[in-house]
mmCIF file of C-alpha atoms in Angstrom:
data_model
loop_
_atom_site.group_PDB
_atom_site.id
_atom_site.type_symbol
_atom_site.label_atom_id
_atom_site.label_comp_id
_atom_site.label_asym_id
_atom_site.label_seq_id
_atom_site.Cartn_x
_atom_site.Cartn_y
_atom_site.Cartn_z
ATOM 1 C CA MET A 198 21.489 -16.826 2.867
ATOM 2 C CA THR A 199 21.396 -13.025 2.805
ATOM 3 C CA ALA A 200 20.595 -10.867 -0.206
ATOM 4 C CA ARG A 201 24.178 -9.573 -0.128
ATOM 5 C CA GLU A 202 25.573 -13.121 -0.385
ATOM 6 C CA LEU A 203 23.229 -13.919 -3.239
ATOM 7 C CA ALA A 204 23.894 -10.657 -5.046
ATOM 8 C CA THR A 205 27.665 -11.090 -4.997
ATOM 9 C CA GLY A 206 27.607 -14.688 -6.245
ATOM 10 C CA ARG A 207 28.390 -15.811 -9.791
ATOM 11 C CA GLY A 208 26.031 -14.474 -12.418
ATOM 12 C CA ARG A 209 23.163 -12.145 -11.730
ATOM 13 C CA PRO A 210 20.507 -13.875 -9.656
ATOM 14 C CA ALA A 211 16.844 -13.539 -10.519
ATOM 15 C CA ARG A 212 15.288 -10.860 -8.319
ATOM 16 C CA ARG A 213 11.548 -10.736 -7.921
ATOM 17 C CA ILE A 214 8.979 -8.560 -6.157
ATOM 18 C CA GLU A 215 5.444 -9.888 -5.810
ATOM 19 C CA LEU A 216 2.675 -7.509 -4.738
ATOM 20 C CA LEU A 217 -0.411 -9.470 -5.868
ATOM 21 C CA GLY A 218 -1.004 -10.956 -2.436
ATOM 22 C CA PRO A 219 1.199 -10.733 0.653
ATOM 23 C CA MET A 220 4.347 -8.866 -0.407
ATOM 24 C CA ARG A 221 7.174 -11.256 -1.231
ATOM 25 C CA VAL A 222 10.739 -10.475 -2.288
ATOM 26 C CA THR A 223 13.065 -13.166 -3.616
ATOM 27 C CA VAL A 224 16.654 -13.104 -4.818
ATOM 28 C CA GLY A 225 17.995 -16.164 -6.583
ATOM 29 C CA GLY A 226 14.844 -18.041 -5.598
ATOM 30 C CA ASP A 227 15.355 -17.435 -1.864
ATOM 31 C CA GLU A 228 12.990 -15.190 0.065
ATOM 32 C CA VAL A 229 14.589 -12.017 1.415
ATOM 33 C CA GLU A 230 13.271 -10.258 4.496
ATOM 34 C CA VAL A 231 12.605 -6.559 4.008
ATOM 35 C CA ARG A 232 12.312 -5.312 7.567
ATOM 36 C CA GLY A 233 9.819 -2.688 8.640
ATOM 37 C CA THR A 234 6.580 -1.435 7.147
ATOM 38 C CA ARG A 235 8.159 1.800 5.913
ATOM 39 C CA ARG A 236 10.899 0.009 3.982
ATOM 40 C CA ARG A 237 8.354 -2.393 2.543
ATOM 41 C CA ALA A 238 6.124 0.539 1.537
ATOM 42 C CA VAL A 239 9.031 2.289 -0.194
ATOM 43 C CA LEU A 240 9.879 -0.892 -2.111
ATOM 44 C CA ALA A 241 6.223 -1.355 -3.092
ATOM 45 C CA LEU A 242 6.098 2.211 -4.462
ATOM 46 C CA LEU A 243 9.280 1.619 -6.447
ATOM 47 C CA ALA A 244 8.005 -1.711 -7.794
ATOM 48 C CA LEU A 245 4.672 -0.234 -8.876
ATOM 49 C CA GLN A 246 6.572 2.369 -10.917
ATOM 50 C CA ALA A 247 9.524 0.175 -11.971
ATOM 51 C CA GLY A 248 11.691 2.036 -14.446
ATOM 52 C CA HIS A 249 10.187 5.415 -13.562
ATOM 53 C CA VAL A 250 11.444 7.940 -11.041
ATOM 54 C CA VAL A 251 9.385 8.173 -7.854
ATOM 55 C CA ALA A 252 9.780 11.642 -6.324
ATOM 56 C CA THR A 253 10.966 11.978 -2.745
ATOM 57 C CA ASP A 254 7.724 13.826 -1.951
ATOM 58 C CA ALA A 255 5.729 10.779 -3.086
ATOM 59 C CA PHE A 256 7.577 8.623 -0.553
ATOM 60 C CA LEU A 257 6.952 11.191 2.180
ATOM 61 C CA ASP A 258 3.250 11.329 1.319
ATOM 62 C CA ALA A 259 2.829 7.549 1.196
ATOM 63 C CA VAL A 260 4.913 6.636 4.228
ATOM 64 C CA TRP A 261 4.249 9.522 6.618
ATOM 65 C CA GLY A 262 1.073 11.089 5.234
ATOM 66 C CA ALA A 263 0.212 14.411 6.851
ATOM 67 C CA GLY A 264 2.976 14.094 9.464
ATOM 68 C CA PRO A 265 6.319 13.818 7.654
ATOM 69 C CA PRO A 266 9.473 14.276 9.729
ATOM 70 C CA PRO A 267 11.068 17.767 9.672
ATOM 71 C CA SER A 268 14.031 16.463 7.679
ATOM 72 C CA GLY A 269 11.909 14.554 5.174
ATOM 73 C CA ARG A 270 14.501 14.161 2.444
ATOM 74 C CA HIS A 271 17.061 12.869 4.928
ATOM 75 C CA ALA A 272 14.489 10.408 6.304
ATOM 76 C CA VAL A 273 13.852 9.052 2.795
ATOM 77 C CA MET A 274 17.599 8.774 2.125
ATOM 78 C CA SER A 275 17.998 6.835 5.361
ATOM 79 C CA LEU A 276 15.126 4.498 4.455
ATOM 80 C CA MET A 277 16.651 3.901 1.021
ATOM 81 C CA SER A 278 20.023 3.106 2.542
ATOM 82 C CA ARG A 279 18.491 0.532 4.896
ATOM 83 C CA LEU A 280 16.346 -0.904 2.093
ATOM 84 C CA ARG A 281 19.389 -1.303 -0.134
ATOM 85 C CA GLY A 282 21.089 -3.106 2.740
ATOM 86 C CA ASP A 283 18.175 -5.544 2.948
ATOM 87 C CA LEU A 284 18.409 -6.133 -0.811
ATOM 88 C CA GLY A 285 22.147 -6.575 -1.215
ATOM 89 C CA GLY A 286 23.741 -3.157 -0.887
ATOM 90 C CA SER A 287 25.059 -1.327 -3.930
ATOM 91 C CA ARG A 288 23.777 -4.092 -6.216
ATOM 92 C CA ALA A 289 20.183 -3.646 -5.056
ATOM 93 C CA GLY A 290 18.977 -2.200 -8.367
ATOM 94 C CA ILE A 291 17.710 1.070 -6.855
ATOM 95 C CA GLU A 292 19.064 4.289 -8.369
ATOM 96 C CA GLN A 293 18.901 7.840 -7.084
ATOM 97 C CA VAL A 294 17.830 10.041 -9.995
ATOM 98 C CA GLY A 295 17.401 13.784 -9.573
ATOM 99 C CA GLY A 296 14.806 14.386 -6.883
ATOM 100 C CA GLY A 297 13.786 10.757 -6.474
ATOM 101 C CA TYR A 298 14.580 7.090 -6.890
ATOM 102 C CA ARG A 299 13.794 4.372 -9.378
ATOM 103 C CA LEU A 300 13.821 0.600 -9.428
ATOM 104 C CA VAL A 301 15.951 -0.560 -12.351
ATOM 105 C CA PRO A 302 13.620 -2.826 -14.379
ATOM 106 C CA SER A 303 16.472 -4.917 -15.765
ATOM 107 C CA SER A 304 17.414 -5.807 -12.178
ATOM 108 C CA TRP A 305 13.983 -6.904 -10.973
ATOM 109 C CA GLU A 306 10.950 -8.880 -12.115
ATOM 110 C CA VAL A 307 7.698 -7.420 -10.759
ATOM 111 C CA ASP A 308 4.464 -9.413 -10.890
ATOM 112 C CA VAL A 309 2.320 -6.298 -11.397
ATOM 113 C CA ALA A 310 4.299 -5.303 -14.505
ATOM 114 C CA GLU A 311 4.083 -8.864 -15.812
ATOM 115 C CA VAL A 312 0.302 -8.949 -15.400
ATOM 116 C CA ARG A 313 -0.101 -5.595 -17.138
ATOM 117 C CA GLY A 314 2.020 -6.931 -19.997
ATOM 118 C CA GLN A 315 -0.115 -10.061 -20.241
ATOM 119 C CA LEU A 316 -3.301 -7.984 -20.384
ATOM 120 C CA ARG A 317 -1.793 -5.819 -23.139
ATOM 121 C CA ARG A 318 -0.738 -8.902 -25.159
ATOM 122 C CA ALA A 319 -4.171 -10.494 -24.703
ATOM 123 C CA ARG A 320 -5.859 -7.377 -26.064
ATOM 124 C CA GLU A 321 -3.480 -7.292 -29.034
ATOM 125 C CA VAL A 322 -4.254 -10.876 -30.124
ATOM 126 C CA LEU A 323 -7.936 -11.097 -29.158
ATOM 127 C CA ALA A 324 -9.328 -10.311 -32.618
ATOM 128 C CA SER A 325 -7.135 -12.886 -34.358
ATOM 129 C CA ASP A 326 -6.759 -15.551 -31.656
ATOM 130 C CA ALA A 327 -9.275 -15.532 -28.805
ATOM 131 C CA SER A 328 -7.819 -18.758 -27.404
ATOM 132 C CA ALA A 329 -4.325 -17.232 -27.081
ATOM 133 C CA ALA A 330 -5.858 -14.158 -25.444
ATOM 134 C CA ALA A 331 -7.703 -16.380 -22.959
ATOM 135 C CA ASP A 332 -4.475 -18.235 -22.159
ATOM 136 C CA GLU A 333 -2.667 -14.941 -21.423
ATOM 137 C CA LEU A 334 -5.517 -13.759 -19.209
ATOM 138 C CA SER A 335 -5.719 -17.078 -17.338
ATOM 139 C CA SER A 336 -1.981 -16.951 -16.714
ATOM 140 C CA ALA A 337 -2.313 -13.393 -15.414
ATOM 141 C CA LEU A 338 -5.109 -14.307 -13.003
ATOM 142 C CA VAL A 339 -3.215 -17.132 -11.330
ATOM 143 C CA ARG A 340 -0.526 -14.674 -10.233
ATOM 144 C CA TRP A 341 -2.873 -13.293 -7.572
ATOM 145 C CA ARG A 342 -2.198 -14.925 -4.195
ATOM 146 C CA GLY A 343 -4.594 -12.717 -2.244
ATOM 147 C CA PRO A 344 -5.559 -9.037 -1.941
ATOM 148 C CA ALA A 345 -2.827 -6.753 -3.293
ATOM 149 C CA LEU A 346 -1.029 -4.346 -0.935
ATOM 150 C CA GLU A 347 -3.335 -5.224 1.954
ATOM 151 C CA GLU A 348 -0.610 -4.579 4.546
ATOM 152 C CA PHE A 349 -0.546 -0.927 3.437
ATOM 153 C CA ALA A 350 -4.285 -0.290 3.876
ATOM 154 C CA SER A 351 -3.590 2.624 6.252
ATOM 155 C CA MET A 352 -1.199 4.333 3.813
ATOM 156 C CA GLY A 353 -3.371 6.433 1.485
ATOM 157 C CA PRO A 354 -1.502 6.259 -1.838
ATOM 158 C CA LEU A 355 -0.666 2.561 -1.475
ATOM 159 C CA ALA A 356 -4.199 1.770 -0.324
ATOM 160 C CA ALA A 357 -5.466 3.448 -3.510
ATOM 161 C CA GLN A 358 -3.032 1.357 -5.562
ATOM 162 C CA GLY A 359 -4.371 -1.764 -3.831
ATOM 163 C CA VAL A 360 -7.904 -0.810 -4.887
ATOM 164 C CA ALA A 361 -6.681 -0.174 -8.449
ATOM 165 C CA LEU A 362 -5.045 -3.615 -8.555
ATOM 166 C CA GLY A 363 -8.311 -5.178 -7.358
ATOM 167 C CA GLU A 364 -10.056 -3.406 -10.238
ATOM 168 C CA LEU A 365 -7.363 -4.670 -12.621
ATOM 169 C CA ARG A 366 -8.118 -8.211 -11.496
ATOM 170 C CA MET A 367 -11.844 -7.706 -12.165
ATOM 171 C CA THR A 368 -11.043 -6.339 -15.627
ATOM 172 C CA ILE A 369 -8.935 -9.403 -16.395
ATOM 173 C CA GLU A 370 -11.711 -11.709 -15.142
ATOM 174 C CA GLU A 371 -14.273 -9.981 -17.372
ATOM 175 C CA GLU A 372 -11.999 -10.025 -20.412
ATOM 176 C CA LEU A 373 -11.190 -13.705 -19.832
ATOM 177 C CA ILE A 374 -14.886 -14.599 -19.933
ATOM 178 C CA ALA A 375 -15.344 -12.523 -23.111
ATOM 179 C CA ALA A 376 -12.288 -14.124 -24.761
ATOM 180 C CA ARG A 377 -13.525 -17.618 -23.950
ATOM 181 C CA LEU A 378 -16.953 -16.835 -25.367
ATOM 182 C CA ASP A 379 -15.361 -15.262 -28.468
ATOM 183 C CA GLY A 380 -13.309 -18.439 -28.821
ATOM 184 C CA GLY A 381 -16.490 -20.477 -29.094
ATOM 185 C CA GLU A 382 -16.715 -21.938 -25.613
ATOM 186 C CA GLY A 383 -20.210 -22.340 -24.229
ATOM 187 C CA ALA A 384 -21.269 -20.305 -21.206
ATOM 188 C CA ASP A 385 -21.263 -23.375 -18.911
ATOM 189 C CA LEU A 386 -17.757 -24.373 -19.981
ATOM 190 C CA VAL A 387 -16.507 -20.803 -19.581
ATOM 191 C CA GLU A 388 -17.905 -20.642 -16.047
ATOM 192 C CA ALA A 389 -16.342 -23.992 -15.099
ATOM 193 C CA SER A 390 -12.916 -23.083 -16.470
ATOM 194 C CA PHE A 391 -13.107 -19.623 -14.879
ATOM 195 C CA GLN A 392 -13.814 -21.165 -11.466
ATOM 196 C CA ALA A 393 -10.889 -23.557 -11.956
ATOM 197 C CA VAL A 394 -8.552 -20.605 -12.596
ATOM 198 C CA LEU A 395 -9.705 -18.881 -9.412
ATOM 199 C CA ALA A 396 -9.453 -22.025 -7.258
#
């Protein structure tokens, strides 16, 4: 089933972008193929900044680096058009805003945003409920399916985002251990449960 068929069905299907491991895009629970590294890179940039406008120049920098095409803005418009086609056309949840584009957050679930939200919630409840904080952090960690954004290692800005997401994972790991210790778990038990989360 294509994204267009899913997007025009009854009700609004769940749309999801996962970047914490090999990039995966699903609509209504079915995986959707986003063809081409450039289109995938553009979608990754949009997903990382869901709800915020990503400037056309940022796409040019990430996708073409030091050698953008002479008609850079037209090239980005063309990429966006093809990407929207992959994702269901006019219902793709990508808006052109001023000098850039944004992924409409109400149209998409993004694992990176979810993990950041879980880390924020864990920090908010840590002082009053270390166990709840540990549960949030454990749930965040299991979302990783492998190195983030690895397929974009040769694209400077996305490679840097991949490194930042690796650092985010380490932060969550460290805060999970601290939350478990604050919750009264012994060091041996914390280590065993931590290894179980990572397995």
